[in-house]
């Protein structure tokens, strides 16, 4: 028995479900545009918020009962957490999980002990994965919690810190590889600055670029076939982080020759903090060819920090999921629930309720997005809006045969006097809204 054993396995019971512990929309075997719903969503439970967060905030102590938490975390506590986590995964009925190294392992004082403790929990994870069929969506190293990383990891002013971070990433990437992980994520939690007065910004960018290049080199050296992902975030805890948003990360990757090697794990709440719409971040990542995976959560519009709440608004997610459907789903990514309970949600069963509602929310968004794409109204609206680019003038411009001067001369010769044409934004928005019936 574990902390989460009091809830029976969660089943799909449809819209008329009487129990709160049932899926109303998420039917993993339902076929949507030729693919099972489970394969579209690839829902994953994260180790950290689900099993490591004690319910603290800056004004109060933890409220959530997690008997395996403590300082230090012993191997027995790590094993207990592992047992509870896989009990939860299997009862919830999800296929994937994600973890940071420090989430799962016993506390280590040295790098040698770090590697040993990670290998111990890896052995336990491998056994649990084999028995349950649950897979690893991605692993990542925690390069932000320990005081040594106060000035960053890959951007640290201390090369010994940089080396320690490299060791952590090596060990965690190799663990991810051995466990069959489909991706490896780098979340630059402190790769930025609090003040430019004492920061050598060009040096830090070069350090970060070299670090990421070494990660890619090691990926190929060990034969890891998964994707390397970066997760953009604009600030918090630093004043400014170098992976501020998708466009900033692409510029960084381009500068260091990594656009073919690294993709992005895009988070809803991080897009919000950057002052951008989530669908914008997905669209930019797709446009640059670096879209990889999604951390699904939401922020509170009245708070200016990363509240990591479970998603509850399907219509708001539909524009982003439309893009996923247009791509025919993830290649190696998935929907990782990087979300945590509220401090008052103290019952272990609340973790089930939060994930059930979140998974049903993205399932609703998927069904609506599939209807929009299959109906073709939005695609036709876009085609009509840009149809001039399929004509003679548009083809000449796009073909690169015209100079600025020759194009200007043509406009003068033909006496162009283009009138405004409706963009029909309201129609586009209503097409999405009318399909949100699930």
XYZ file of C-alpha atoms in Angstrom, residues 100-432:
333
model
C 14.716 15.603 -12.436
C 17.637 13.629 -11.044
C 17.280 15.122 -7.558
C 13.526 14.404 -7.518
C 14.065 10.696 -7.528
C 17.366 9.895 -5.836
C 18.726 9.957 -2.301
C 20.679 13.051 -1.265
C 24.355 12.975 -2.260
C 27.273 14.913 -0.781
C 29.799 14.236 -3.562
C 29.701 13.648 -7.296
C 30.701 10.019 -6.831
C 27.851 9.538 -4.377
C 25.526 11.416 -6.746
C 26.263 8.955 -9.543
C 25.856 5.960 -7.224
C 22.539 7.145 -5.807
C 21.184 7.941 -9.251
C 22.150 4.464 -10.477
C 20.397 2.906 -7.478
C 17.108 4.644 -8.200
C 17.560 3.965 -11.927
C 17.578 0.249 -11.144
C 14.328 0.623 -9.227
C 12.774 2.725 -11.995
C 13.733 0.158 -14.632
C 12.029 -2.614 -12.659
C 8.882 -0.527 -12.139
C 8.763 0.499 -15.798
C 9.113 -3.099 -16.933
C 6.335 -4.276 -14.609
C 3.899 -1.432 -15.356
C 4.557 -0.537 -18.997
C 4.965 3.123 -18.009
C 7.607 4.900 -20.110
C 9.953 7.833 -19.594
C 9.054 10.878 -21.690
C 12.147 12.736 -20.547
C 14.706 13.201 -17.835
C 16.575 16.325 -16.760
C 19.172 17.424 -14.204
C 18.308 19.917 -11.476
C 20.922 22.638 -11.993
C 19.183 25.343 -9.990
C 18.196 24.262 -6.453
C 21.575 23.797 -4.757
C 23.306 26.964 -3.443
C 26.276 26.254 -5.737
C 24.030 27.259 -8.640
C 23.091 30.671 -7.250
C 25.088 32.266 -10.090
C 23.955 29.782 -12.719
C 25.276 26.430 -13.912
C 26.425 26.658 -17.532
C 26.664 30.439 -17.066
C 28.371 30.316 -13.666
C 31.382 32.593 -13.058
C 33.043 29.578 -11.379
C 34.388 26.878 -13.760
C 34.211 24.272 -10.976
C 30.459 24.805 -10.762
C 30.326 24.486 -14.552
C 32.164 21.161 -14.301
C 29.863 19.868 -11.545
C 26.864 20.759 -13.725
C 28.433 18.903 -16.656
C 28.795 15.802 -14.496
C 25.169 15.986 -13.357
C 23.957 16.289 -16.943
C 26.175 13.417 -18.082
C 24.880 11.077 -15.391
C 21.236 12.043 -15.906
C 21.455 11.835 -19.705
C 23.005 8.381 -19.478
C 20.275 7.299 -17.046
C 17.623 8.677 -19.407
C 19.244 6.774 -22.280
C 19.358 3.478 -20.383
C 15.713 3.880 -19.328
C 14.613 4.410 -22.928
C 13.694 8.063 -22.456
C 12.309 9.733 -25.573
C 13.861 13.149 -24.845
C 16.371 14.879 -22.597
C 15.507 18.377 -21.325
C 17.707 21.252 -20.187
C 15.827 23.762 -18.078
C 18.109 26.753 -17.519
C 16.607 27.672 -14.177
C 19.348 30.177 -13.340
C 21.017 30.711 -16.710
C 20.614 34.468 -16.721
C 21.448 37.462 -14.568
C 20.141 39.507 -11.685
C 22.289 42.547 -12.518
C 24.347 43.485 -15.563
C 26.721 45.493 -13.353
C 28.711 42.387 -12.414
C 27.781 40.185 -15.407
C 29.976 39.483 -18.440
C 27.062 38.731 -20.743
C 29.037 37.724 -23.888
C 31.172 35.333 -21.800
C 28.107 33.728 -20.233
C 26.422 33.219 -23.595
C 29.564 31.582 -24.962
C 29.798 29.349 -21.886
C 26.171 28.331 -22.334
C 26.690 27.674 -26.043
C 29.709 25.475 -25.375
C 27.870 23.592 -22.621
C 24.977 22.805 -24.915
C 27.361 21.756 -27.677
C 29.023 19.322 -25.254
C 25.606 17.918 -24.359
C 24.862 17.292 -28.041
C 28.301 15.728 -28.564
C 27.710 13.400 -25.616
C 24.283 12.449 -26.939
C 25.879 11.157 -30.114
C 28.773 9.566 -28.242
C 26.460 7.364 -26.143
C 24.020 6.690 -28.982
C 21.018 8.425 -27.419
C 18.334 8.664 -30.109
C 15.950 10.984 -28.270
C 15.639 14.718 -28.778
C 17.592 17.297 -26.781
C 15.122 19.952 -25.605
C 15.502 23.418 -24.072
C 12.648 24.876 -22.058
C 12.236 28.650 -22.503
C 11.413 30.830 -19.499
C 11.703 34.642 -19.321
C 12.601 35.230 -15.667
C 11.929 33.968 -12.132
C 14.116 33.271 -10.337
C 16.554 35.516 -12.243
C 15.758 39.005 -13.472
C 16.403 37.879 -17.033
C 17.054 34.406 -18.417
C 18.864 33.828 -21.676
C 16.202 31.341 -22.823
C 13.547 34.066 -22.535
C 11.175 32.777 -25.234
C 11.135 30.616 -28.361
C 12.520 33.306 -30.670
C 15.351 34.140 -28.255
C 16.298 30.464 -27.960
C 16.278 30.041 -31.738
C 18.652 33.004 -32.109
C 20.904 31.408 -29.481
C 20.846 28.022 -31.232
C 21.529 29.685 -34.572
C 24.546 31.541 -33.210
C 26.095 28.357 -31.858
C 25.202 26.133 -34.805
C 22.694 23.974 -32.936
C 19.410 24.500 -34.811
C 19.560 20.979 -36.262
C 20.357 19.366 -32.914
C 18.093 20.979 -30.315
C 14.336 21.460 -30.065
C 12.114 23.153 -27.505
C 9.912 22.058 -24.650
C 7.351 24.892 -24.567
C 5.439 25.645 -21.359
C 2.103 27.471 -21.172
C 2.881 29.430 -18.004
C 6.324 30.453 -19.255
C 4.749 31.890 -22.401
C 2.374 33.850 -20.165
C 5.267 35.229 -18.118
C 6.981 36.325 -21.332
C 3.872 38.326 -22.237
C 3.086 35.975 -25.136
C 0.230 33.681 -26.076
C 0.968 29.984 -25.816
C -0.167 29.406 -29.400
C 2.330 32.081 -30.485
C 5.202 30.155 -28.913
C 4.057 26.902 -30.530
C 3.674 28.657 -33.909
C 7.155 30.225 -33.736
C 8.751 26.917 -32.725
C 7.028 25.221 -35.667
C 8.049 27.995 -38.057
C 11.700 27.604 -37.056
C 11.494 23.802 -37.109
C 12.380 23.387 -33.412
C 9.074 22.365 -31.807
C 9.508 19.357 -29.551
C 7.247 18.946 -26.521
C 4.810 20.720 -24.182
C 4.663 21.402 -20.447
C 0.943 21.812 -19.919
C -0.237 24.061 -17.104
C -1.591 27.592 -16.652
C -0.900 30.727 -14.670
C -3.226 33.011 -12.776
C -3.814 36.276 -14.680
C -3.667 38.217 -11.420
C -0.290 36.801 -10.400
C 3.040 37.694 -11.963
C 4.799 34.432 -11.232
C 4.819 30.816 -12.302
C 1.832 29.373 -10.425
C 1.898 26.056 -12.355
C -1.812 25.340 -12.068
C -3.537 22.461 -13.811
C -5.224 23.409 -17.118
C -9.002 23.844 -16.989
C -9.929 25.852 -20.107
C -10.148 23.672 -23.208
C -11.243 26.452 -25.560
C -8.181 28.487 -24.643
C -5.959 25.552 -25.634
C -7.646 24.743 -28.955
C -5.559 27.146 -31.139
C -2.352 25.520 -29.872
C -3.672 21.984 -30.275
C -4.820 22.808 -33.827
C -1.150 23.298 -34.651
C -0.295 19.950 -33.080
C -3.012 18.271 -35.176
C -1.701 19.986 -38.296
C 1.697 18.419 -37.501
C -0.037 15.021 -37.080
C 1.044 14.892 -33.451
C 4.317 14.835 -31.546
C 7.454 13.200 -32.886
C 9.100 12.490 -29.527
C 7.307 14.927 -27.219
C 4.073 14.829 -25.238
C 1.898 16.745 -22.785
C 3.815 16.808 -19.504
C 1.719 17.968 -16.542
C 4.198 20.418 -15.025
C 1.511 21.482 -12.566
C 1.090 21.332 -8.821
C -1.718 21.194 -6.309
C -2.818 24.248 -4.359
C -1.598 24.390 -0.759
C -5.091 23.670 0.592
C -5.465 20.499 -1.504
C -4.052 18.329 1.250
C -5.769 15.011 0.518
C -3.670 12.544 -1.511
C -6.770 11.936 -3.659
C -6.621 15.569 -4.796
C -3.650 14.682 -6.985
C -5.869 12.264 -8.916
C -8.662 14.821 -9.279
C -6.240 17.449 -10.606
C -4.743 15.137 -13.225
C -8.119 13.713 -14.271
C -9.497 17.202 -14.882
C -6.311 18.288 -16.674
C -6.236 15.251 -18.955
C -9.953 15.657 -19.763
C -9.252 19.325 -20.578
C -6.587 18.544 -23.178
C -8.761 15.711 -24.529
C -11.579 18.237 -25.083
C -9.139 20.567 -26.814
C -7.937 17.715 -29.023
C -11.457 16.774 -30.134
C -12.316 20.390 -30.926
C -9.018 20.929 -32.763
C -9.532 17.750 -34.780
C -12.999 18.948 -35.806
C -11.621 22.330 -36.859
C -8.860 20.769 -38.949
C -11.127 18.117 -40.483
C -13.795 20.702 -41.340
C -11.269 22.777 -43.259
C -12.993 26.139 -42.640
C -9.971 27.677 -40.952
C -7.598 26.371 -43.611
C -9.816 27.777 -46.369
C -9.967 31.133 -44.597
C -6.156 31.260 -44.483
C -5.833 30.189 -48.117
C -8.253 32.878 -49.225
C -6.435 35.524 -47.217
C -3.103 34.747 -48.918
C -4.379 33.736 -52.366
C -2.656 36.712 -54.023
C 0.692 35.043 -53.342
C -0.334 32.187 -55.643
C -0.868 34.623 -58.531
C 1.605 36.000 -61.032
C 2.855 38.888 -58.860
C 3.147 36.814 -55.717
C 5.064 34.096 -57.551
C 7.497 36.593 -59.049
C 8.208 38.123 -55.641
C 8.542 34.761 -53.891
C 10.715 33.375 -56.666
C 13.414 35.926 -55.923
C 13.597 37.274 -59.485
C 12.659 40.826 -58.566
C 14.800 43.500 -56.950
C 13.466 46.227 -54.706
C 13.804 48.709 -57.592
C 12.127 46.477 -60.183
C 9.254 45.752 -57.823
C 8.802 49.465 -57.131
C 8.877 50.191 -60.873
C 6.240 47.522 -61.478
C 3.967 49.002 -58.830
C 4.319 52.404 -60.515
C 3.841 50.996 -64.029
C 0.663 49.111 -63.136
C -0.638 51.913 -60.967
C -1.315 49.627 -58.011
C -3.939 51.002 -55.629
C -4.782 48.061 -53.342
C -7.873 48.455 -51.170
C -8.088 47.014 -47.660
C -9.538 43.486 -47.483
C -11.169 41.988 -44.439
C -8.966 39.687 -42.393
C -12.112 38.087 -40.893
C -10.510 37.596 -37.490
C -13.910 37.349 -35.831
C -14.876 34.563 -38.229
C -11.664 32.672 -37.445
C -12.339 32.956 -33.725
C -15.961 31.856 -34.149
C -14.860 28.778 -36.128
C -12.814 27.695 -33.117
